[in-house]
Coordinates of C-alpha atoms and ligand atoms in Angstrom, one line a residue:
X105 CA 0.0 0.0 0.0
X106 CA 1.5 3.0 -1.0
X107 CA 0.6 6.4 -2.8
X108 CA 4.3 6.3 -4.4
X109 CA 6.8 3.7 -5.1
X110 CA 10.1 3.1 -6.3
X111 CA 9.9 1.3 -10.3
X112 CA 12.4 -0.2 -12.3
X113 CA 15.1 2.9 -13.1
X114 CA 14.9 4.1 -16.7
X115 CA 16.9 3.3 -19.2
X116 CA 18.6 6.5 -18.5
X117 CA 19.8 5.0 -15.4
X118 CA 17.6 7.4 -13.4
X119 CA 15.6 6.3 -10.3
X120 CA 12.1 6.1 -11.2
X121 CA 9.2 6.7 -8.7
X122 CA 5.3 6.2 -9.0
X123 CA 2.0 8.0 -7.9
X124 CA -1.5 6.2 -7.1
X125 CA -4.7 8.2 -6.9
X126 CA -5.0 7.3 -3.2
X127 CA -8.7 6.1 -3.5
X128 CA -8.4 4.4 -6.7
X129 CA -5.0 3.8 -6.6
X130 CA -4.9 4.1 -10.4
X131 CA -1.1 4.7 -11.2
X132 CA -1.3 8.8 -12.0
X133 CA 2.6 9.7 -12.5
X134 CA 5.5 7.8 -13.2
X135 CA 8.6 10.3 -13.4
X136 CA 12.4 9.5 -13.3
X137 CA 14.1 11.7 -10.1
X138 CA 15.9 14.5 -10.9
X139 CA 19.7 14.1 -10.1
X140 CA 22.2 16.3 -9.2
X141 CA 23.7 16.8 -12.7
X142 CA 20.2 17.5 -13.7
X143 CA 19.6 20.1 -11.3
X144 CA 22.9 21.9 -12.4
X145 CA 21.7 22.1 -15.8
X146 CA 18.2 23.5 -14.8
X147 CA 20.2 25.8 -12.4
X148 CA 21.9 27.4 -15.9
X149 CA 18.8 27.9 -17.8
X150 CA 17.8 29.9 -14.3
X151 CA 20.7 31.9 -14.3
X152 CA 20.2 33.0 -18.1
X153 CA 16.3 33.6 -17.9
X154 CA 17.2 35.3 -14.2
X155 CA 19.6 37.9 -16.0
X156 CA 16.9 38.7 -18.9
X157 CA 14.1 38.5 -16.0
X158 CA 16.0 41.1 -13.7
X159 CA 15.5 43.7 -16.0
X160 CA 12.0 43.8 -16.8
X161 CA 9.6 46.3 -15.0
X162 CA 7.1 45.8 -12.3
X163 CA 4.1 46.4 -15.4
X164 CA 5.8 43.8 -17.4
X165 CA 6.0 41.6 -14.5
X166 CA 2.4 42.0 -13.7
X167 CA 1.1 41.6 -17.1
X168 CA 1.9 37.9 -17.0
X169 CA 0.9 37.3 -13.5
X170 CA -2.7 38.4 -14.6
X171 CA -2.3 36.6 -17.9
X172 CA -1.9 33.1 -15.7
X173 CA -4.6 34.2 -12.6
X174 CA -6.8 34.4 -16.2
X175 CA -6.0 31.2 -17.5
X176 CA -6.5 29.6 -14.0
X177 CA -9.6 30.7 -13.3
X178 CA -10.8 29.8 -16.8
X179 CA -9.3 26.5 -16.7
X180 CA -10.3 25.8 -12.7
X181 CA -12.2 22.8 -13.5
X182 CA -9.3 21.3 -15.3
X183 CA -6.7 22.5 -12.5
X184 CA -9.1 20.7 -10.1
X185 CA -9.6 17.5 -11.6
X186 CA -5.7 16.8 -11.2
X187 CA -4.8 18.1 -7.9
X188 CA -8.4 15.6 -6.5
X189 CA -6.5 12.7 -8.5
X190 CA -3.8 13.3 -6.3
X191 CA -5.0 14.4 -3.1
X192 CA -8.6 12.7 -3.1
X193 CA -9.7 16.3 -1.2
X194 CA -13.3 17.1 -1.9
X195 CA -13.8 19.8 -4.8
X196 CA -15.3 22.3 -2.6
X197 CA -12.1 22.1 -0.4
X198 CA -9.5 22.1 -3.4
X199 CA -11.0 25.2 -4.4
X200 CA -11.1 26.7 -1.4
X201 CA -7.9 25.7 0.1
X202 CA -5.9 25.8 -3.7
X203 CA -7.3 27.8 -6.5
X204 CA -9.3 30.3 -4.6
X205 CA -5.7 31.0 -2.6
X206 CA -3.8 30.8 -5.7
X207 CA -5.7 33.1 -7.5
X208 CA -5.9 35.8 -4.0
X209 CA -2.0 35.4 -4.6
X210 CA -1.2 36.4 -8.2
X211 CA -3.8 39.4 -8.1
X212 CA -2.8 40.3 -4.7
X213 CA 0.9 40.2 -5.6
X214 CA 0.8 41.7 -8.8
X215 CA -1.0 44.5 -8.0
X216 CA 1.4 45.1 -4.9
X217 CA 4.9 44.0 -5.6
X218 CA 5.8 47.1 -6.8
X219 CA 4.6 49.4 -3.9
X220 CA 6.1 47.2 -1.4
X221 CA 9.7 47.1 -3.3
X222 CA 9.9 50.6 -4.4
X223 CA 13.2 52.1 -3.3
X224 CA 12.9 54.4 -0.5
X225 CA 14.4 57.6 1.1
X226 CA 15.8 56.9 4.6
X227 CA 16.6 60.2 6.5
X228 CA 19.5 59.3 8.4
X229 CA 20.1 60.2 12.1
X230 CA 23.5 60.4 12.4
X231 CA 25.2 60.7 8.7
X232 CA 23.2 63.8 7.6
X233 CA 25.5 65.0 5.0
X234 CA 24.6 61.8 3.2
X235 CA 21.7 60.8 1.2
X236 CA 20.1 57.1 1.6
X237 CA 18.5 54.9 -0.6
X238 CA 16.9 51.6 0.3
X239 CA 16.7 49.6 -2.9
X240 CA 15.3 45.9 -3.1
X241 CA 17.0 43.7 -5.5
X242 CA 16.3 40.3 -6.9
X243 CA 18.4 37.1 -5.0
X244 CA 18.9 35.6 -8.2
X245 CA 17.3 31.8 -8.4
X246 CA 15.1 30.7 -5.6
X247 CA 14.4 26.7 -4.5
X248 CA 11.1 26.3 -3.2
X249 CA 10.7 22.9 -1.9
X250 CA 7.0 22.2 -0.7
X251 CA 5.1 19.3 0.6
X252 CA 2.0 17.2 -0.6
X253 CA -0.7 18.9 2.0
X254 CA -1.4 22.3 -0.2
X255 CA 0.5 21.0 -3.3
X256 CA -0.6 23.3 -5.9
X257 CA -0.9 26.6 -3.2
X258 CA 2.3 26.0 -1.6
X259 CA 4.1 25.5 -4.7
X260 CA 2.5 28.6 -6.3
X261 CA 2.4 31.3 -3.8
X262 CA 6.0 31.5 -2.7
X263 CA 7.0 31.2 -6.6
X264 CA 4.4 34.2 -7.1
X265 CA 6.8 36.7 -4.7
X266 CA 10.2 35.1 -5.7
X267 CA 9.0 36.0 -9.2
X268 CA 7.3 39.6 -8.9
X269 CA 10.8 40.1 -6.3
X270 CA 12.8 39.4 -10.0
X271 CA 14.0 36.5 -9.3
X272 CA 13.9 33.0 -11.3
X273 CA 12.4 29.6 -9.4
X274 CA 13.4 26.0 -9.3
X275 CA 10.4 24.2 -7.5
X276 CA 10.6 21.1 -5.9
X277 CA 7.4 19.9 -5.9
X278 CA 6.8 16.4 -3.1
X279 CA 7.3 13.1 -4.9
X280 CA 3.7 12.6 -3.4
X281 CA 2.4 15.1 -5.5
X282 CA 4.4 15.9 -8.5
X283 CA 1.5 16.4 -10.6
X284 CA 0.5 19.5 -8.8
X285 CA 3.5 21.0 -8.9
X286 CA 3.8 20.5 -12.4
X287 CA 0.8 22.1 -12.9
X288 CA 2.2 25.3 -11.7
X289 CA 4.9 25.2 -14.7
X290 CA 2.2 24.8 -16.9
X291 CA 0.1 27.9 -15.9
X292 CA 3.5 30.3 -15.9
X293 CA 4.2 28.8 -19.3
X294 CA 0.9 29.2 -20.8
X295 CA 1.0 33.1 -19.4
X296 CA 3.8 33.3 -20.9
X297 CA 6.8 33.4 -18.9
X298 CA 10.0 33.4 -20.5
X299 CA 11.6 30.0 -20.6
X300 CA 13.3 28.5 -17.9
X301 CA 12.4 31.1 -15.8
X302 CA 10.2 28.3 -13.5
X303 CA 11.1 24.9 -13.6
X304 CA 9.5 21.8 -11.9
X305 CA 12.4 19.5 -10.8
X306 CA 10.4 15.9 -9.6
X307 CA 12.3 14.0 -7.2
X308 CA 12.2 13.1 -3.3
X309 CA 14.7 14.1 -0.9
X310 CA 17.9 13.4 -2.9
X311 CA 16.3 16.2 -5.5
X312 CA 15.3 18.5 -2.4
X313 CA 19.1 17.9 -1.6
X314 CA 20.9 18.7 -4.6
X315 CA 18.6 21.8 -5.3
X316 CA 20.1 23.5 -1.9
X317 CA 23.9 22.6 -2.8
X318 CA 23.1 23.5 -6.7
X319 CA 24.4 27.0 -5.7
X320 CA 21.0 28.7 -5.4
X321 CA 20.7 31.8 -3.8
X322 CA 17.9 30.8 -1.0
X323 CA 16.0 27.7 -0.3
X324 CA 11.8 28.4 1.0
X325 CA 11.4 25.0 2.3
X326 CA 7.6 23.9 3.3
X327 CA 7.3 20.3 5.2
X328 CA 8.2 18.9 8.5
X329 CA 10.5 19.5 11.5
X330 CA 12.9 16.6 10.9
X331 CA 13.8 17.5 7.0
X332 CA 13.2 21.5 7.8
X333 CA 16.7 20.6 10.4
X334 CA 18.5 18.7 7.6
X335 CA 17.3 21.9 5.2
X336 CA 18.2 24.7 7.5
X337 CA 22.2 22.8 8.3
X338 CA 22.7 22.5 4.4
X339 CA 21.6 26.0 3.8
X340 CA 23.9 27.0 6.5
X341 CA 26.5 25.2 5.1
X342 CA 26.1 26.6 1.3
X343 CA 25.7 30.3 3.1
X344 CA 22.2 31.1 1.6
X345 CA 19.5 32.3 3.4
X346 CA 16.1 30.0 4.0
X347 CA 13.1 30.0 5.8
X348 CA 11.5 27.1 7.0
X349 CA 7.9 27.0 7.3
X350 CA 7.3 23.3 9.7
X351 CA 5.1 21.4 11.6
X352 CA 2.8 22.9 14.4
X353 CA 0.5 21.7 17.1
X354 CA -2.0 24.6 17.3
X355 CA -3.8 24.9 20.5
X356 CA -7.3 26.3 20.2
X357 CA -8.2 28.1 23.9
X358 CA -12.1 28.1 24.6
X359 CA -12.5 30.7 27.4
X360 CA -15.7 30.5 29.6
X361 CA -17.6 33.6 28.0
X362 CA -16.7 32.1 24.5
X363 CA -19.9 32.0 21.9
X364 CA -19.7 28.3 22.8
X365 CA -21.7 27.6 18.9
X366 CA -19.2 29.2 17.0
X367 CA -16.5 27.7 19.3
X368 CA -17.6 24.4 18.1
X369 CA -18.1 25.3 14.6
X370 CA -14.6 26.5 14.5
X371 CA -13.4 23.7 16.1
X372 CA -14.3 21.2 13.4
X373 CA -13.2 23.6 10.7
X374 CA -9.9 24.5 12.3
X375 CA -9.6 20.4 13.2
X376 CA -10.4 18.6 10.3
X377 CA -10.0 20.9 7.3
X378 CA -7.9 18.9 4.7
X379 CA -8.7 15.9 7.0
X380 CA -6.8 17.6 9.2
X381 CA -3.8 17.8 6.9
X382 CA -2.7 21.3 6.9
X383 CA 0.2 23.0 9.2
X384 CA -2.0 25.4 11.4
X385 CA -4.8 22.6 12.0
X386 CA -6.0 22.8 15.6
X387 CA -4.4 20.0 16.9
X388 CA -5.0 20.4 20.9
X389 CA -8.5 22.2 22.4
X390 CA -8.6 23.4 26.0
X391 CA -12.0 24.5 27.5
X392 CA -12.0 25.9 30.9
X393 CA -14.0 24.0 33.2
X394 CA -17.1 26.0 33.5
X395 CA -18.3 25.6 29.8
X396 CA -16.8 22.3 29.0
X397 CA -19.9 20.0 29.2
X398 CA -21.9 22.5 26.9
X399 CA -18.8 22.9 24.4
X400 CA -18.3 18.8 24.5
X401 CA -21.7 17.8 24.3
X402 CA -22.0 20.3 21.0
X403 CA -18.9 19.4 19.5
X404 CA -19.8 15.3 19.7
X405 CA -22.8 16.3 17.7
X406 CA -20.7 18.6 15.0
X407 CA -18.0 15.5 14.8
X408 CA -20.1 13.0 14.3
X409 CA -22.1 14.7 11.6
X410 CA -19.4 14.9 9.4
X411 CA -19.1 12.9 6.0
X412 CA -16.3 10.6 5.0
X413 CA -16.2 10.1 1.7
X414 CA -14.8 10.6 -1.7
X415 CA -17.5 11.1 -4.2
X416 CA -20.6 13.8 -4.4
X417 CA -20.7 15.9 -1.3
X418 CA -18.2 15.4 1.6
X419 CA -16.8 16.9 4.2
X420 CA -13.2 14.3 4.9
X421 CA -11.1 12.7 2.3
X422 CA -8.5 10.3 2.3
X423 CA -4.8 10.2 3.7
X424 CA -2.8 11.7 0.8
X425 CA 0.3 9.9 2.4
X426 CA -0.4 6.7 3.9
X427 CA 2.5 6.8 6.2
X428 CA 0.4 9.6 8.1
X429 CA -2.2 7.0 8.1
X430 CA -0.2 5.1 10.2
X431 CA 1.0 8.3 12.8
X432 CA -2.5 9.1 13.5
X433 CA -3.9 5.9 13.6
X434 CA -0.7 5.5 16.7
X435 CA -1.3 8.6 18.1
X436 CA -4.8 7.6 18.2
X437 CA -4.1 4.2 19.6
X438 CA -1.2 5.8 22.2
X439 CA -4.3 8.2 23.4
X440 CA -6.7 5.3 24.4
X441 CA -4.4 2.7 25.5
X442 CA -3.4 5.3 27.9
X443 CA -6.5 6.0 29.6
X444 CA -8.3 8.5 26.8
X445 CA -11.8 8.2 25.4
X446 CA -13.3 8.4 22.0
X447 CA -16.2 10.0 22.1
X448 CA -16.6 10.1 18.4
X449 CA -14.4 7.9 15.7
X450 CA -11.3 6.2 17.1
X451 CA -10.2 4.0 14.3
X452 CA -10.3 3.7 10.4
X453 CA -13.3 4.5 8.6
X454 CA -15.3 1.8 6.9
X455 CA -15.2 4.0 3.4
X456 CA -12.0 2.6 2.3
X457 CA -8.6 1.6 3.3
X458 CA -6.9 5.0 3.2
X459 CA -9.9 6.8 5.3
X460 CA -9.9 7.7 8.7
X461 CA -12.9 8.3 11.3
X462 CA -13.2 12.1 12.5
X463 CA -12.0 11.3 16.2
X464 CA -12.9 13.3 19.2
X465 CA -11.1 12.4 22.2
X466 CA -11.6 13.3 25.8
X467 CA -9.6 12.6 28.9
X468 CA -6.2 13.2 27.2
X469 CA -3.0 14.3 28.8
X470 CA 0.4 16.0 27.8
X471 CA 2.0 12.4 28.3
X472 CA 0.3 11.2 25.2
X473 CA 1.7 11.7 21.6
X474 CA -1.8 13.1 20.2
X475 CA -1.1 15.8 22.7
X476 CA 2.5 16.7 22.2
X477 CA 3.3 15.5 18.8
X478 CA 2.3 16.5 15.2
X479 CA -1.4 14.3 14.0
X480 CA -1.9 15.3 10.9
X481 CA -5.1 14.1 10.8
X482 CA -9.1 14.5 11.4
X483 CA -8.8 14.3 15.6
X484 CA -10.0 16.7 18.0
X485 CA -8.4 15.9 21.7
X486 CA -10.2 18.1 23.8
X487 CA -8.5 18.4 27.5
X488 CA -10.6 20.8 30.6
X489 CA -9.2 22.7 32.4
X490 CA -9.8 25.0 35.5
X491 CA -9.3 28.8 34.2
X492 CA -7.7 30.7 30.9
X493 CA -4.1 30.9 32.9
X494 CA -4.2 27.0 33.0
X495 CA -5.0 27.0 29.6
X496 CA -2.4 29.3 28.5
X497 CA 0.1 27.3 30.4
X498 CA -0.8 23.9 28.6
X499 CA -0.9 25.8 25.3
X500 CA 2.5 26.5 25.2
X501 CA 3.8 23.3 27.0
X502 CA 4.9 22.5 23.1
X503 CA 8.3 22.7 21.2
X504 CA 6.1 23.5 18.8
X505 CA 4.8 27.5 17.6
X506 CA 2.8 28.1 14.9
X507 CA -0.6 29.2 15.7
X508 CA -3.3 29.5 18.3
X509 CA -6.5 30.2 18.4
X510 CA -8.6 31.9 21.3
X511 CA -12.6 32.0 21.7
X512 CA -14.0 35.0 24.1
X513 CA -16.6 37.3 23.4
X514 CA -14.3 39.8 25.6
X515 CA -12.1 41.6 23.1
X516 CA -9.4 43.4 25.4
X517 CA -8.9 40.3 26.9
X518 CA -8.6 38.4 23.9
X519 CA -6.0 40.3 22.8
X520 CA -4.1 40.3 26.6
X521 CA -4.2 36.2 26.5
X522 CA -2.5 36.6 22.4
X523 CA 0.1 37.9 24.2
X524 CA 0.6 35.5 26.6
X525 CA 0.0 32.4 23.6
X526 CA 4.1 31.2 22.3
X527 CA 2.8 30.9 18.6
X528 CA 3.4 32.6 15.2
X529 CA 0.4 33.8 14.9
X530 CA -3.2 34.2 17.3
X531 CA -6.6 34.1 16.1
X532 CA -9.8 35.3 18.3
X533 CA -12.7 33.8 17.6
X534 CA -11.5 32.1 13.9
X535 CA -9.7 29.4 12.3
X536 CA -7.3 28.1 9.5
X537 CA -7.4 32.0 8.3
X538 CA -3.7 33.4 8.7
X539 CA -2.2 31.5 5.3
X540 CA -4.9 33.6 3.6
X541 CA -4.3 37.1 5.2
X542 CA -1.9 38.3 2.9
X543 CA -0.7 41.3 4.0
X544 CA 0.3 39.4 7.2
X545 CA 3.8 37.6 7.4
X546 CA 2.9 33.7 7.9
X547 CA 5.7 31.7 9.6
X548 CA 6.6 30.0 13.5
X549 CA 7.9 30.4 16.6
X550 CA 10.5 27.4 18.4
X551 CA 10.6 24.4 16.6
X552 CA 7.4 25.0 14.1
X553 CA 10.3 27.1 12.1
X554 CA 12.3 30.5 10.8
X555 CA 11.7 33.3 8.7
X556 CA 8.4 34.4 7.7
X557 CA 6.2 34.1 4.1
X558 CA 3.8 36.5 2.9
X559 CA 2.9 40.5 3.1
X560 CA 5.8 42.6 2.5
X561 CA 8.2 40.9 5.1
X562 CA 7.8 37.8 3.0
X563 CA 8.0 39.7 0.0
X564 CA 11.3 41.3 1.0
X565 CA 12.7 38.0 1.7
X566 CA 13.0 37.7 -1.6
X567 CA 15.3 40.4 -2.0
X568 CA 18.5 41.5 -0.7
X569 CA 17.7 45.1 0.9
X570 CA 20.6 46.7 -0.6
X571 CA 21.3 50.5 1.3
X572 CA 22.6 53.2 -1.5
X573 CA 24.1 56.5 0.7
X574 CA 25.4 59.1 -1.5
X575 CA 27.6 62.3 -0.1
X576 CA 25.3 65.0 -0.5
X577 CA 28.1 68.1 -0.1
X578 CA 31.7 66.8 -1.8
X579 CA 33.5 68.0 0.6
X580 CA 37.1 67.5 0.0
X581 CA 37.3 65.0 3.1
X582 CA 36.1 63.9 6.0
X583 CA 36.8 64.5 9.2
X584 CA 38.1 60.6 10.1
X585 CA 39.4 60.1 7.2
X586 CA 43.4 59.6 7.8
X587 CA 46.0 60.7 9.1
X588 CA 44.9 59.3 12.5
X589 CA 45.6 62.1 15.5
X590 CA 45.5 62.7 18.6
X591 CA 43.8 66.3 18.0
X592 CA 40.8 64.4 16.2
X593 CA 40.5 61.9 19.0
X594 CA 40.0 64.4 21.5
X595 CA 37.1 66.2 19.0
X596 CA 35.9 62.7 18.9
X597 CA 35.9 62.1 22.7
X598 CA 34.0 65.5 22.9
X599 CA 31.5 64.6 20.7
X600 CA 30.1 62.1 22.6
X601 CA 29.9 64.2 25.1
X602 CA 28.0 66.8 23.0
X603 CA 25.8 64.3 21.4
X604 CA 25.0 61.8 23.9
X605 CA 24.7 63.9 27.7
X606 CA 22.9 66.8 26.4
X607 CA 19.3 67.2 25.6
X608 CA 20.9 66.6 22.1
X609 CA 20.4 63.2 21.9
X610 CA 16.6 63.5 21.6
X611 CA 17.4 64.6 18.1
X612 CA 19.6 61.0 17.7
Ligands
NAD182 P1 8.6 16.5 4.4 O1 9.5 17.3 5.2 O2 8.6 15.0 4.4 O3 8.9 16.9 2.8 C1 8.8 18.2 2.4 C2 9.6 18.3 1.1 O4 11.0 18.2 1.4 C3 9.3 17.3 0.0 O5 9.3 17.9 -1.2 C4 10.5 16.3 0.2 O6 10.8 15.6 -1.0 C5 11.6 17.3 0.5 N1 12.8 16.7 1.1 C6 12.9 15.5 1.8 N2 14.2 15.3 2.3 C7 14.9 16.4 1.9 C8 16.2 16.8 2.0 N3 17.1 16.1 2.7 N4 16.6 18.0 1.5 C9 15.7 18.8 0.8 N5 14.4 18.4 0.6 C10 14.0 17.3 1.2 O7 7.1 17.0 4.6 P2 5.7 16.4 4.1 O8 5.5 15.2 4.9 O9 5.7 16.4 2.6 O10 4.7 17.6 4.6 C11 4.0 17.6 5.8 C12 4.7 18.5 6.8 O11 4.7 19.8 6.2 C13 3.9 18.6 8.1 O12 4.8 18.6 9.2 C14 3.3 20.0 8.0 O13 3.0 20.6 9.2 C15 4.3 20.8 7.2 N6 3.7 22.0 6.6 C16 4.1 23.2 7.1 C17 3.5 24.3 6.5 C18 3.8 25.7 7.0 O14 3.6 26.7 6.3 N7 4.4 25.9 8.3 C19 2.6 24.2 5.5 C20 2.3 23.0 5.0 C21 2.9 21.8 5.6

């Protein structure tokens, strides 16, 4: 059982690797990997488009960016179709979760890039005989190595900034879902993009690999904690910047004057969107004590309404990867056999061999993997407890940091506990939105990862900020420029004086 597998190498001599649809389990892909002397050549092509790319205007850049949002949403039933044989997501949630996203991304980008890398006057506090410029300039050719959760969005969106930023993009796409990765070349191409300026490089972790030591400029990974560590050391050995968007555990905090119905709704959605496949899932719920039997007794109802399926209308699809399968079915298993109760699910759904019941669990402890490890998967442990500050405290008993989400009707407060929550981002009263708030930086705290994607911090990541300070006066020299004397140290000694004990230094 498997969604891909190794085949007989090509006659090329390349590994060869194979996709099944993971409720058929139709063969969809069969694709060599790409090697290391493969990547070198795709990193040329890059180089040469990157130089050509460089010099084109923000307009020109644009143009084709609205050329392929055109072509995607005029060929969305198409785009759907193959990332479903892939993923086995409902169609509802593939265009919610992937074209709806990717098409928010290419207008919203498009239309902004420019603004947010304009150059810029910096008055300077200090130097001000000199001018200063901030300028934004392109890296040069961006990896983006992505995972099979949001294979088509994840693949597209950082490629979108690396490209309105100038730069070219190799994309390593996951060997579980090449197909949706490929289908990102295909839109730039159609629009138009000038050849080799994107390019899809199939392959697993030996691909992933070679990409970062290919001599690329920086590496925006996407996937889990153990390959974002073996990402971020290679990067660090090649020098080039990354950022690593990982795993999380999002804790969901249901305070006592929380609207307990939207609580609940929010719950499912933030729980088992993508069959609970998605980084910023809500993983871990704590409800203080005082509104627990209400919240619980709403939620069973809410869980157990849901539809497993893969055909018509549903609400949870199948594992993509079936190793994940296997973690949640343990972490489900770890849960019960120590002393935890499904109130809902428990075990594998009767639909079909890849398909897992949406699980509520209560009477779960931070000794238990479903409470301190990633799921992945379409369970809700729920765990009461006796006020917010309890709740806060378990919420960050986590290595992990990348969201959080709070329910109170109280908005001041709300905003106090945010504070208080160790994540990368904090939702009141909503879930699963921060991906989709663009003009917000999307990214972790502790082990969930580094760096940041999206809005104009993401955008700029793109870039190297690169200062320009001009001498505004031309004065013959300056005063510390050589010779070195003792007459200029003693100015220099008064200076600070001056500058930094005086009422002066509210100027600085
Ligand atoms: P993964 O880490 O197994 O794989 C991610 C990608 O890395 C794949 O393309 C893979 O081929 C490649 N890879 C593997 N070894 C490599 C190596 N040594 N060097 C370079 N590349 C290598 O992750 P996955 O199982 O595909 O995805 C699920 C994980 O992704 C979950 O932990 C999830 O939380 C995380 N994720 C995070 C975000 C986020 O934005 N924080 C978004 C989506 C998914």
């Amino acid at each position: 059982m498997a969604f891909v597998e190794s085949v007989e190498p090509s006659v090329s001599g390349h590994r060869r690797l194979r996709t099944r649809c993971p409720v058929s389990h139709r063969v969809l892909k069969e694709f060599d990997v790409t090697t290391a002397a493969d990547v070198a050549v795709a990193m040329e092509r890059a180089r040469t488009a990157q130089a050509a790319w460089a010099k084109t205007s923000f307009p020109e850049r644009t143009a084709i960016l609205q050329r392929a949002l055109a072509i995607l949403i005029e060929k969305q039933e198409a785009f759907i179709d193959r990332i479903v044989a892939e993923t086995g997501r409902s169609r509802m949630e593939t265009t919610m979760m992937e074209i709806f996203a990717a098409c928010d991304s290419l207008n919203f980008y498009s239309r902004r890039a420019e603004r947010m890398l304009r150059p810029r006057a910096v008055g300077l506090h200090l130097l001000r005989m000199k001018r200063a410029k901030l300028t934004f300039t392109p890296l040069g050719v961006v990896g983006v190595i992505t995972p099979w959760n949001g294979p088509f969005i994840l693949s597209l969106n950082p490629t979108v900034q690396a490209l309105m930023a100038g730069n070219a993009v190799l994309i390593k796409p996951s060997e579980v879902t090449p197909d949706s990765g490929v289908l990102v070349g295909e839109l730039f191409a159609e629009a138009g993009l000038p050849d080799g300026l994107v390019q899809i490089l199939l392959g697993d972790g030996e691909t992933g690999a070679a990409l970062i030591d290919s001599g690329v400029d920086k590496i925006s990974f996407t996937g889990s904690v153990a390959t974002g560590r073996k990402v971020g050391a290679a990067c660090g050995h090649n020098l080039i910047p990354c950022t690593l968007e990982l795993g999380g555990k999002d804790p969901m905090v249901v305070c006592a004057d929380a609207d307990i119905d939207r609580a609940v709704g929010g719950a499912v959605f933030g729980g088992m969107m993508n069959g609970g496949q998605f980084c910023s899932s809500t993983e871990r719920i704590y409800v203080v004590e005082a509104v627990a039997e209400e919240f619980i007794g709403k939620l069973t109802e809410k869980v157990a309404a849901l539809k497993v399926g893969h055909e018509g209308e549903y609400d949870i699809g199948p594992f993509i990867s079936t190793r994940q399968l296997e973690i949640v079915e343990d972490h489900v298993n770890d849960a019960v056999a120590r002393g935890a109760k499904a109130l809902v699910g428990g075990g594998r759904s009767a639909v079909g061999e890849h398909f897992f019941q949406p699980t509520l669990l209560v009477g779960v402890t931070h000794e238990m993997k479903v409470m301190t490890e990633e799921t992945f998967g379409p369970i809700l442990p729920v765990m009461v407890v006796a006020d917010e500050d309890e709740a806060i405290a378990m919420a960050n008993d986590t290595r992990f940091g990348l969201g959080a989400t709070l329910w109170t009707k109280d908005r001041a407060k709300g905003e106090r506990l945010a504070e208080r929550l160790e994540a990368g981002a904090v939702i009141i009263n909503d879930s699963s939105i921060t991906y989709g708030a663009l003009e917000l930086p999307f990214g972790g705290v502790k082990h969930s990862g580094v760096g940041r994607v999206n809005g104009e911090i993401g955008l700029r990541g793109f870039c190297h900020a690169k200062p320009v300070i001009a001498d505004r006066f031309g004065q013959k020299e300056e005063f510390v420029w050589y010779p070195y004397t003792n007459e200029k140290e003693g100015h220099l000694k008064k200076a600070i004086q001056w500058i930094w004990k005086t009422p002066l230094k509210r100027l600085m």
